[in-house]
Amino acid sequence: AQSVAQPEDQVNVAEGNPLTVKCTYSVSGNPYLFWYVQYPNRGLQFLLKYITGDNLVKGSYGFEAEFNKSQTSFHLKKPSALVSDSALYFCAVKEGGNNRKLIWGLGTSLAVNP
Amino acid sequence: EPEVTQTPSHQVTQMGQEVILRCVPISNHLYFYWYRQILGQKVEFLVSFYNNEISEKSEIFDDQFSVERPDGSNFTLKIRSTKLEDSAMYFCASSGRTSGNTIYFGEGSWLTVV
């Protein structure tokens, strides 16, 4: 069965420091991987995705993520965190092909301290 | 930038009442979805809709739920007889033809059943 794990409920980082939000996944076929961000009282906003090609994908607001097939991971990173990055981050996966259903992690709350 | 819009943003309803949540997907998208997020839990897939019919649904999407595209722009989720456990944030989403296309979400409709 497909699943996504975000092992950290919360990540705290100082402004200006690099941040990593971890995600591992399990699918039976080739994965399509996504990161979404949710600001307080807002919807789910797309950040970036991996479908195929280069393992390092770049997205909105300076975020990037690296697909690692051997470790079945897709960690979200940013070289220098901003206070405004504080939000809830969700990793999601779906199998390639015609499958349309996203399977979600529980989310990781990122707090960037000034 | 095109976006998915949802109404209402918040609705309080009595147990047993019918609720209709409305969505306007992105105009050139072909796939439409409903997801829900119960407070503190994972985002869960409810249903996907393509070519005027349900393409996939989850176990959650039982007979009390229905979806409809009544005209060329709206996509609705109806809950026939609400239960307390239906209290959740309901997200509408849409995507293009290709499976790798990004799924874009609306701001959500927060449903409280009392």
PDB file of C-alpha atoms in Angstrom:
ATOM      1  CA  ALA A   1       0.000   0.000   0.000  1.00  0.00           C
ATOM      2  CA  GLN A   2       1.118   3.525  -0.692  1.00  0.00           C
ATOM      3  CA  SER A   3       2.220   5.566   2.287  1.00  0.00           C
ATOM      4  CA  VAL A   4       4.109   8.700   3.232  1.00  0.00           C
ATOM      5  CA  ALA A   5       5.997   9.335   6.432  1.00  0.00           C
ATOM      6  CA  GLN A   6       7.078  12.684   7.774  1.00  0.00           C
ATOM      7  CA  PRO A   7       9.048  11.637  10.840  1.00  0.00           C
ATOM      8  CA  GLU A   8       9.175  15.054  12.492  1.00  0.00           C
ATOM      9  CA  ASP A   9       6.042  16.722  13.832  1.00  0.00           C
ATOM     10  CA  GLN A  10       7.935  19.969  14.244  1.00  0.00           C
ATOM     11  CA  VAL A  11      11.157  21.471  12.971  1.00  0.00           C
ATOM     12  CA  ASN A  12      12.686  24.560  14.549  1.00  0.00           C
ATOM     13  CA  VAL A  13      15.377  26.552  12.808  1.00  0.00           C
ATOM     14  CA  ALA A  14      16.916  29.974  13.208  1.00  0.00           C
ATOM     15  CA  GLU A  15      16.394  32.542  10.495  1.00  0.00           C
ATOM     16  CA  GLY A  16      19.215  32.440   7.974  1.00  0.00           C
ATOM     17  CA  ASN A  17      20.085  28.819   8.721  1.00  0.00           C
ATOM     18  CA  PRO A  18      19.443  25.984   6.280  1.00  0.00           C
ATOM     19  CA  LEU A  19      16.315  23.925   6.807  1.00  0.00           C
ATOM     20  CA  THR A  20      15.360  20.361   5.988  1.00  0.00           C
ATOM     21  CA  VAL A  21      11.927  18.803   6.270  1.00  0.00           C
ATOM     22  CA  LYS A  22      12.048  15.050   5.856  1.00  0.00           C
ATOM     23  CA  CYS A  23       9.785  12.774   3.856  1.00  0.00           C
ATOM     24  CA  THR A  24       9.963   9.094   3.012  1.00  0.00           C
ATOM     25  CA  TYR A  25       7.489   7.203   0.899  1.00  0.00           C
ATOM     26  CA  SER A  26       6.360   3.769  -0.142  1.00  0.00           C
ATOM     27  CA  VAL A  27       4.747   3.015  -3.497  1.00  0.00           C
ATOM     28  CA  SER A  28       4.759  -0.052  -5.675  1.00  0.00           C
ATOM     29  CA  GLY A  29       5.548   1.734  -8.930  1.00  0.00           C
ATOM     30  CA  ASN A  30       7.385   4.879  -9.933  1.00  0.00           C
ATOM     31  CA  PRO A  31       6.493   7.687  -7.549  1.00  0.00           C
ATOM     32  CA  TYR A  32       5.246  11.133  -8.330  1.00  0.00           C
ATOM     33  CA  LEU A  33       6.211  13.247  -5.312  1.00  0.00           C
ATOM     34  CA  PHE A  34       4.881  16.593  -4.178  1.00  0.00           C
ATOM     35  CA  TRP A  35       5.386  19.161  -1.443  1.00  0.00           C
ATOM     36  CA  TYR A  36       2.618  21.489  -0.383  1.00  0.00           C
ATOM     37  CA  VAL A  37       2.610  24.238   2.228  1.00  0.00           C
ATOM     38  CA  GLN A  38      -0.283  25.376   4.387  1.00  0.00           C
ATOM     39  CA  TYR A  39      -0.144  28.777   6.046  1.00  0.00           C
ATOM     40  CA  PRO A  40      -2.488  29.406   8.984  1.00  0.00           C
ATOM     41  CA  ASN A  41      -6.144  29.441   7.918  1.00  0.00           C
ATOM     42  CA  ARG A  42      -5.178  28.997   4.285  1.00  0.00           C
ATOM     43  CA  GLY A  43      -5.392  26.231   1.711  1.00  0.00           C
ATOM     44  CA  LEU A  44      -2.789  23.812   0.411  1.00  0.00           C
ATOM     45  CA  GLN A  45      -0.308  25.637  -1.771  1.00  0.00           C
ATOM     46  CA  PHE A  46       1.871  23.736  -4.245  1.00  0.00           C
ATOM     47  CA  LEU A  47       5.620  24.113  -3.737  1.00  0.00           C
ATOM     48  CA  LEU A  48       7.305  21.621  -6.041  1.00  0.00           C
ATOM     49  CA  LYS A  49       7.131  18.138  -7.522  1.00  0.00           C
ATOM     50  CA  TYR A  50       9.262  15.315  -8.838  1.00  0.00           C
ATOM     51  CA  ILE A  51       7.935  13.344 -11.775  1.00  0.00           C
ATOM     52  CA  THR A  52      11.030  12.251 -13.651  1.00  0.00           C
ATOM     53  CA  GLY A  53      14.454  13.536 -14.648  1.00  0.00           C
ATOM     54  CA  ASP A  54      16.870  15.444 -12.459  1.00  0.00           C
ATOM     55  CA  ASN A  55      16.727  14.264  -8.863  1.00  0.00           C
ATOM     56  CA  LEU A  56      17.029  17.807  -7.542  1.00  0.00           C
ATOM     57  CA  VAL A  57      13.921  19.845  -8.168  1.00  0.00           C
ATOM     58  CA  LYS A  58      13.507  23.518  -7.478  1.00  0.00           C
ATOM     59  CA  GLY A  59      10.256  25.133  -6.513  1.00  0.00           C
ATOM     60  CA  SER A  60       8.625  28.243  -5.178  1.00  0.00           C
ATOM     61  CA  TYR A  61      10.111  30.607  -2.576  1.00  0.00           C
ATOM     62  CA  GLY A  62      13.631  29.189  -2.875  1.00  0.00           C
ATOM     63  CA  PHE A  63      12.678  25.667  -1.802  1.00  0.00           C
ATOM     64  CA  GLU A  64      14.148  22.570  -3.373  1.00  0.00           C
ATOM     65  CA  ALA A  65      13.851  18.849  -2.825  1.00  0.00           C
ATOM     66  CA  GLU A  66      15.996  15.875  -3.668  1.00  0.00           C
ATOM     67  CA  PHE A  67      14.543  12.595  -4.847  1.00  0.00           C
ATOM     68  CA  ASN A  68      16.556   9.640  -3.559  1.00  0.00           C
ATOM     69  CA  LYS A  69      15.268   6.385  -4.992  1.00  0.00           C
ATOM     70  CA  SER A  70      17.490   4.075  -2.942  1.00  0.00           C
ATOM     71  CA  GLN A  71      16.417   5.709   0.320  1.00  0.00           C
ATOM     72  CA  THR A  72      12.841   6.314  -0.896  1.00  0.00           C
ATOM     73  CA  SER A  73      13.101   9.863   0.328  1.00  0.00           C
ATOM     74  CA  PHE A  74      12.121  13.288  -0.914  1.00  0.00           C
ATOM     75  CA  HIS A  75      13.399  15.783   1.656  1.00  0.00           C
ATOM     76  CA  LEU A  76      12.506  19.442   1.343  1.00  0.00           C
ATOM     77  CA  LYS A  77      15.329  21.931   1.753  1.00  0.00           C
ATOM     78  CA  LYS A  78      16.078  25.610   1.725  1.00  0.00           C
ATOM     79  CA  PRO A  79      19.564  27.108   2.086  1.00  0.00           C
ATOM     80  CA  SER A  80      18.503  30.078   4.208  1.00  0.00           C
ATOM     81  CA  ALA A  81      15.251  30.061   6.178  1.00  0.00           C
ATOM     82  CA  LEU A  82      12.987  33.081   6.564  1.00  0.00           C
ATOM     83  CA  VAL A  83      10.562  33.773   9.404  1.00  0.00           C
ATOM     84  CA  SER A  84       7.840  33.891   6.744  1.00  0.00           C
ATOM     85  CA  ASP A  85       8.565  30.239   5.905  1.00  0.00           C
ATOM     86  CA  SER A  86       6.918  29.241   9.177  1.00  0.00           C
ATOM     87  CA  ALA A  87       3.994  27.034   8.171  1.00  0.00           C
ATOM     88  CA  LEU A  88       2.786  23.444   7.915  1.00  0.00           C
ATOM     89  CA  TYR A  89       4.496  21.404   5.197  1.00  0.00           C
ATOM     90  CA  PHE A  90       2.973  18.316   3.610  1.00  0.00           C
ATOM     91  CA  CYS A  91       4.630  15.667   1.513  1.00  0.00           C
ATOM     92  CA  ALA A  92       2.388  13.681  -0.847  1.00  0.00           C
ATOM     93  CA  VAL A  93       2.884  10.828  -3.292  1.00  0.00           C
ATOM     94  CA  LYS A  94       1.015   9.073  -6.028  1.00  0.00           C
ATOM     95  CA  GLU A  95       1.948   6.236  -8.290  1.00  0.00           C
ATOM     96  CA  GLY A  96       2.833   7.033 -11.848  1.00  0.00           C
ATOM     97  CA  GLY A  97       0.512   6.114 -14.660  1.00  0.00           C
ATOM     98  CA  ASN A  98      -3.144   7.053 -14.559  1.00  0.00           C
ATOM     99  CA  ASN A  99      -3.438   7.028 -10.791  1.00  0.00           C
ATOM    100  CA  ARG A 100      -4.790  10.370  -9.623  1.00  0.00           C
ATOM    101  CA  LYS A 101      -5.045   9.938  -5.856  1.00  0.00           C
ATOM    102  CA  LEU A 102      -2.551  11.722  -3.632  1.00  0.00           C
ATOM    103  CA  ILE A 103      -1.484   9.995  -0.421  1.00  0.00           C
ATOM    104  CA  TRP A 104      -0.391  12.455   2.268  1.00  0.00           C
ATOM    105  CA  GLY A 105       1.976  12.606   5.160  1.00  0.00           C
ATOM    106  CA  LEU A 106       0.817  13.981   8.503  1.00  0.00           C
ATOM    107  CA  GLY A 107       2.608  17.239   7.967  1.00  0.00           C
ATOM    108  CA  THR A 108       5.570  18.927   9.630  1.00  0.00           C
ATOM    109  CA  SER A 109       5.213  22.241  11.387  1.00  0.00           C
ATOM    110  CA  LEU A 110       8.159  24.474  10.568  1.00  0.00           C
ATOM    111  CA  ALA A 111       8.978  27.284  12.968  1.00  0.00           C
ATOM    112  CA  VAL A 112      11.655  29.753  11.909  1.00  0.00           C
ATOM    113  CA  ASN A 113      12.841  31.862  14.804  1.00  0.00           C
ATOM    114  CA  PRO A 114      14.149  35.403  14.295  1.00  0.00           C
TER     115      PRO A 114
ATOM    116  CA  GLU B   1      -2.530  33.167 -11.590  1.00  0.00           C
ATOM    117  CA  PRO B   2      -5.574  30.890 -11.982  1.00  0.00           C
ATOM    118  CA  GLU B   3      -6.876  29.440  -8.753  1.00  0.00           C
ATOM    119  CA  VAL B   4      -9.465  27.094  -7.357  1.00  0.00           C
ATOM    120  CA  THR B   5     -12.144  28.926  -5.402  1.00  0.00           C
ATOM    121  CA  GLN B   6     -14.401  27.431  -2.758  1.00  0.00           C
ATOM    122  CA  THR B   7     -17.528  28.561  -0.962  1.00  0.00           C
ATOM    123  CA  PRO B   8     -18.444  28.812   1.814  1.00  0.00           C
ATOM    124  CA  SER B   9     -15.216  29.276   3.729  1.00  0.00           C
ATOM    125  CA  HIS B  10     -16.938  28.143   6.905  1.00  0.00           C
ATOM    126  CA  GLN B  11     -20.289  26.515   7.546  1.00  0.00           C
ATOM    127  CA  VAL B  12     -21.917  25.373  10.744  1.00  0.00           C
ATOM    128  CA  THR B  13     -24.742  22.895  10.364  1.00  0.00           C
ATOM    129  CA  GLN B  14     -26.881  20.733  12.584  1.00  0.00           C
ATOM    130  CA  MET B  15     -26.455  16.986  12.562  1.00  0.00           C
ATOM    131  CA  GLY B  16     -28.719  15.379   9.985  1.00  0.00           C
ATOM    132  CA  GLN B  17     -28.863  18.419   7.730  1.00  0.00           C
ATOM    133  CA  GLU B  18     -27.764  18.423   4.115  1.00  0.00           C
ATOM    134  CA  VAL B  19     -24.734  20.474   3.135  1.00  0.00           C
ATOM    135  CA  ILE B  20     -23.492  21.513  -0.282  1.00  0.00           C
ATOM    136  CA  LEU B  21     -19.929  22.713  -0.680  1.00  0.00           C
ATOM    137  CA  ARG B  22     -19.141  24.547  -3.874  1.00  0.00           C
ATOM    138  CA  CYS B  23     -16.001  24.848  -5.931  1.00  0.00           C
ATOM    139  CA  VAL B  24     -14.931  26.549  -9.126  1.00  0.00           C
ATOM    140  CA  PRO B  25     -11.940  24.628 -10.507  1.00  0.00           C
ATOM    141  CA  ILE B  26      -9.296  26.145 -12.717  1.00  0.00           C
ATOM    142  CA  SER B  27     -10.962  26.723 -16.064  1.00  0.00           C
ATOM    143  CA  ASN B  28      -8.915  24.502 -18.402  1.00  0.00           C
ATOM    144  CA  HIS B  29      -8.551  21.625 -15.954  1.00  0.00           C
ATOM    145  CA  LEU B  30     -10.211  18.290 -16.615  1.00  0.00           C
ATOM    146  CA  TYR B  31      -9.889  16.407 -13.317  1.00  0.00           C
ATOM    147  CA  PHE B  32     -11.622  17.526 -10.150  1.00  0.00           C
ATOM    148  CA  TYR B  33     -11.197  16.274  -6.631  1.00  0.00           C
ATOM    149  CA  TRP B  34     -12.441  16.535  -3.091  1.00  0.00           C
ATOM    150  CA  TYR B  35     -10.152  15.880  -0.146  1.00  0.00           C
ATOM    151  CA  ARG B  36     -10.825  16.385   3.530  1.00  0.00           C
ATOM    152  CA  GLN B  37      -8.714  17.023   6.594  1.00  0.00           C
ATOM    153  CA  ILE B  38     -10.111  16.254  10.014  1.00  0.00           C
ATOM    154  CA  LEU B  39      -8.417  18.404  12.638  1.00  0.00           C
ATOM    155  CA  GLY B  40      -5.060  16.935  13.560  1.00  0.00           C
ATOM    156  CA  GLN B  41      -5.263  14.129  11.014  1.00  0.00           C
ATOM    157  CA  LYS B  42      -3.960  13.455   7.540  1.00  0.00           C
ATOM    158  CA  VAL B  43      -5.412  14.930   4.407  1.00  0.00           C
ATOM    159  CA  GLU B  44      -7.621  12.191   2.951  1.00  0.00           C
ATOM    160  CA  PHE B  45      -8.738  11.597  -0.608  1.00  0.00           C
ATOM    161  CA  LEU B  46     -12.492  11.458  -1.093  1.00  0.00           C
ATOM    162  CA  VAL B  47     -13.216  11.392  -4.803  1.00  0.00           C
ATOM    163  CA  SER B  48     -11.956  12.254  -8.259  1.00  0.00           C
ATOM    164  CA  PHE B  49     -14.191  13.280 -11.138  1.00  0.00           C
ATOM    165  CA  TYR B  50     -13.493  13.266 -14.863  1.00  0.00           C
ATOM    166  CA  ASN B  51     -15.632  13.548 -17.955  1.00  0.00           C
ATOM    167  CA  ASN B  52     -18.775  14.028 -15.869  1.00  0.00           C
ATOM    168  CA  GLU B  53     -18.377  10.913 -13.810  1.00  0.00           C
ATOM    169  CA  ILE B  54     -16.583   9.659 -10.736  1.00  0.00           C
ATOM    170  CA  SER B  55     -13.245   8.148 -11.745  1.00  0.00           C
ATOM    171  CA  GLU B  56     -12.185   7.003  -8.298  1.00  0.00           C
ATOM    172  CA  LYS B  57     -13.523   7.196  -4.756  1.00  0.00           C
ATOM    173  CA  SER B  58     -12.299   6.220  -1.330  1.00  0.00           C
ATOM    174  CA  GLU B  59     -13.996   4.138   1.344  1.00  0.00           C
ATOM    175  CA  ILE B  60     -14.917   7.385   3.081  1.00  0.00           C
ATOM    176  CA  PHE B  61     -17.037   8.438   0.116  1.00  0.00           C
ATOM    177  CA  ASP B  62     -20.118   6.420   0.975  1.00  0.00           C
ATOM    178  CA  ASP B  63     -23.739   6.852  -0.046  1.00  0.00           C
ATOM    179  CA  GLN B  64     -24.195  10.017   1.962  1.00  0.00           C
ATOM    180  CA  PHE B  65     -21.725  11.814  -0.288  1.00  0.00           C
ATOM    181  CA  SER B  66     -22.287  12.838  -3.879  1.00  0.00           C
ATOM    182  CA  VAL B  67     -20.554  15.096  -6.387  1.00  0.00           C
ATOM    183  CA  GLU B  68     -21.910  16.990  -9.318  1.00  0.00           C
ATOM    184  CA  ARG B  69     -20.794  19.342 -12.028  1.00  0.00           C
ATOM    185  CA  PRO B  70     -24.083  21.146 -12.584  1.00  0.00           C
ATOM    186  CA  ASP B  71     -22.742  23.532 -15.207  1.00  0.00           C
ATOM    187  CA  GLY B  72     -19.518  24.281 -17.025  1.00  0.00           C
ATOM    188  CA  SER B  73     -17.793  25.884 -14.074  1.00  0.00           C
ATOM    189  CA  ASN B  74     -18.997  24.610 -10.709  1.00  0.00           C
ATOM    190  CA  PHE B  75     -18.145  21.359  -8.951  1.00  0.00           C
ATOM    191  CA  THR B  76     -20.085  20.508  -5.815  1.00  0.00           C
ATOM    192  CA  LEU B  77     -19.856  18.092  -2.914  1.00  0.00           C
ATOM    193  CA  LYS B  78     -23.124  17.204  -1.205  1.00  0.00           C
ATOM    194  CA  ILE B  79     -23.333  15.546   2.163  1.00  0.00           C
ATOM    195  CA  ARG B  80     -26.877  14.261   2.524  1.00  0.00           C
ATOM    196  CA  SER B  81     -27.257  13.802   6.249  1.00  0.00           C
ATOM    197  CA  THR B  82     -24.333  15.205   8.166  1.00  0.00           C
ATOM    198  CA  LYS B  83     -22.804  13.471  11.152  1.00  0.00           C
ATOM    199  CA  LEU B  84     -20.600  14.901  13.865  1.00  0.00           C
ATOM    200  CA  GLU B  85     -17.614  13.054  12.393  1.00  0.00           C
ATOM    201  CA  ASP B  86     -18.059  14.901   9.090  1.00  0.00           C
ATOM    202  CA  SER B  87     -16.638  17.996  10.760  1.00  0.00           C
ATOM    203  CA  ALA B  88     -13.501  18.733   8.790  1.00  0.00           C
ATOM    204  CA  MET B  89     -11.838  21.031   6.303  1.00  0.00           C
ATOM    205  CA  TYR B  90     -12.930  20.051   2.802  1.00  0.00           C
ATOM    206  CA  PHE B  91     -10.562  20.892  -0.030  1.00  0.00           C
ATOM    207  CA  CYS B  92     -11.546  21.046  -3.656  1.00  0.00           C
ATOM    208  CA  ALA B  93      -8.779  20.573  -6.221  1.00  0.00           C
ATOM    209  CA  SER B  94      -8.278  20.336  -9.947  1.00  0.00           C
ATOM    210  CA  SER B  95      -5.610  19.244 -12.402  1.00  0.00           C
ATOM    211  CA  GLY B  96      -4.946  18.920 -16.095  1.00  0.00           C
ATOM    212  CA  ARG B  97      -5.086  15.935 -18.395  1.00  0.00           C
ATOM    213  CA  THR B  98      -1.696  14.376 -17.669  1.00  0.00           C
ATOM    214  CA  SER B  99      -1.198  12.273 -14.556  1.00  0.00           C
ATOM    215  CA  GLY B 100       1.959  14.192 -13.695  1.00  0.00           C
ATOM    216  CA  ASN B 101       0.130  17.494 -13.736  1.00  0.00           C
ATOM    217  CA  THR B 102       0.102  19.395 -10.479  1.00  0.00           C
ATOM    218  CA  ILE B 103      -3.084  19.199  -8.423  1.00  0.00           C
ATOM    219  CA  TYR B 104      -4.075  22.698  -7.327  1.00  0.00           C
ATOM    220  CA  PHE B 105      -6.133  23.166  -4.204  1.00  0.00           C
ATOM    221  CA  GLY B 106      -8.623  25.733  -3.056  1.00  0.00           C
ATOM    222  CA  GLU B 107      -8.565  27.493   0.305  1.00  0.00           C
ATOM    223  CA  GLY B 108     -10.915  24.939   1.821  1.00  0.00           C
ATOM    224  CA  SER B 109     -14.381  24.920   3.359  1.00  0.00           C
ATOM    225  CA  TRP B 110     -14.430  24.375   7.079  1.00  0.00           C
ATOM    226  CA  LEU B 111     -17.502  22.354   8.020  1.00  0.00           C
ATOM    227  CA  THR B 112     -18.610  22.158  11.627  1.00  0.00           C
ATOM    228  CA  VAL B 113     -21.424  19.761  12.454  1.00  0.00           C
ATOM    229  CA  VAL B 114     -23.109  20.383  15.815  1.00  0.00           C
TER     230      VAL B 114
END
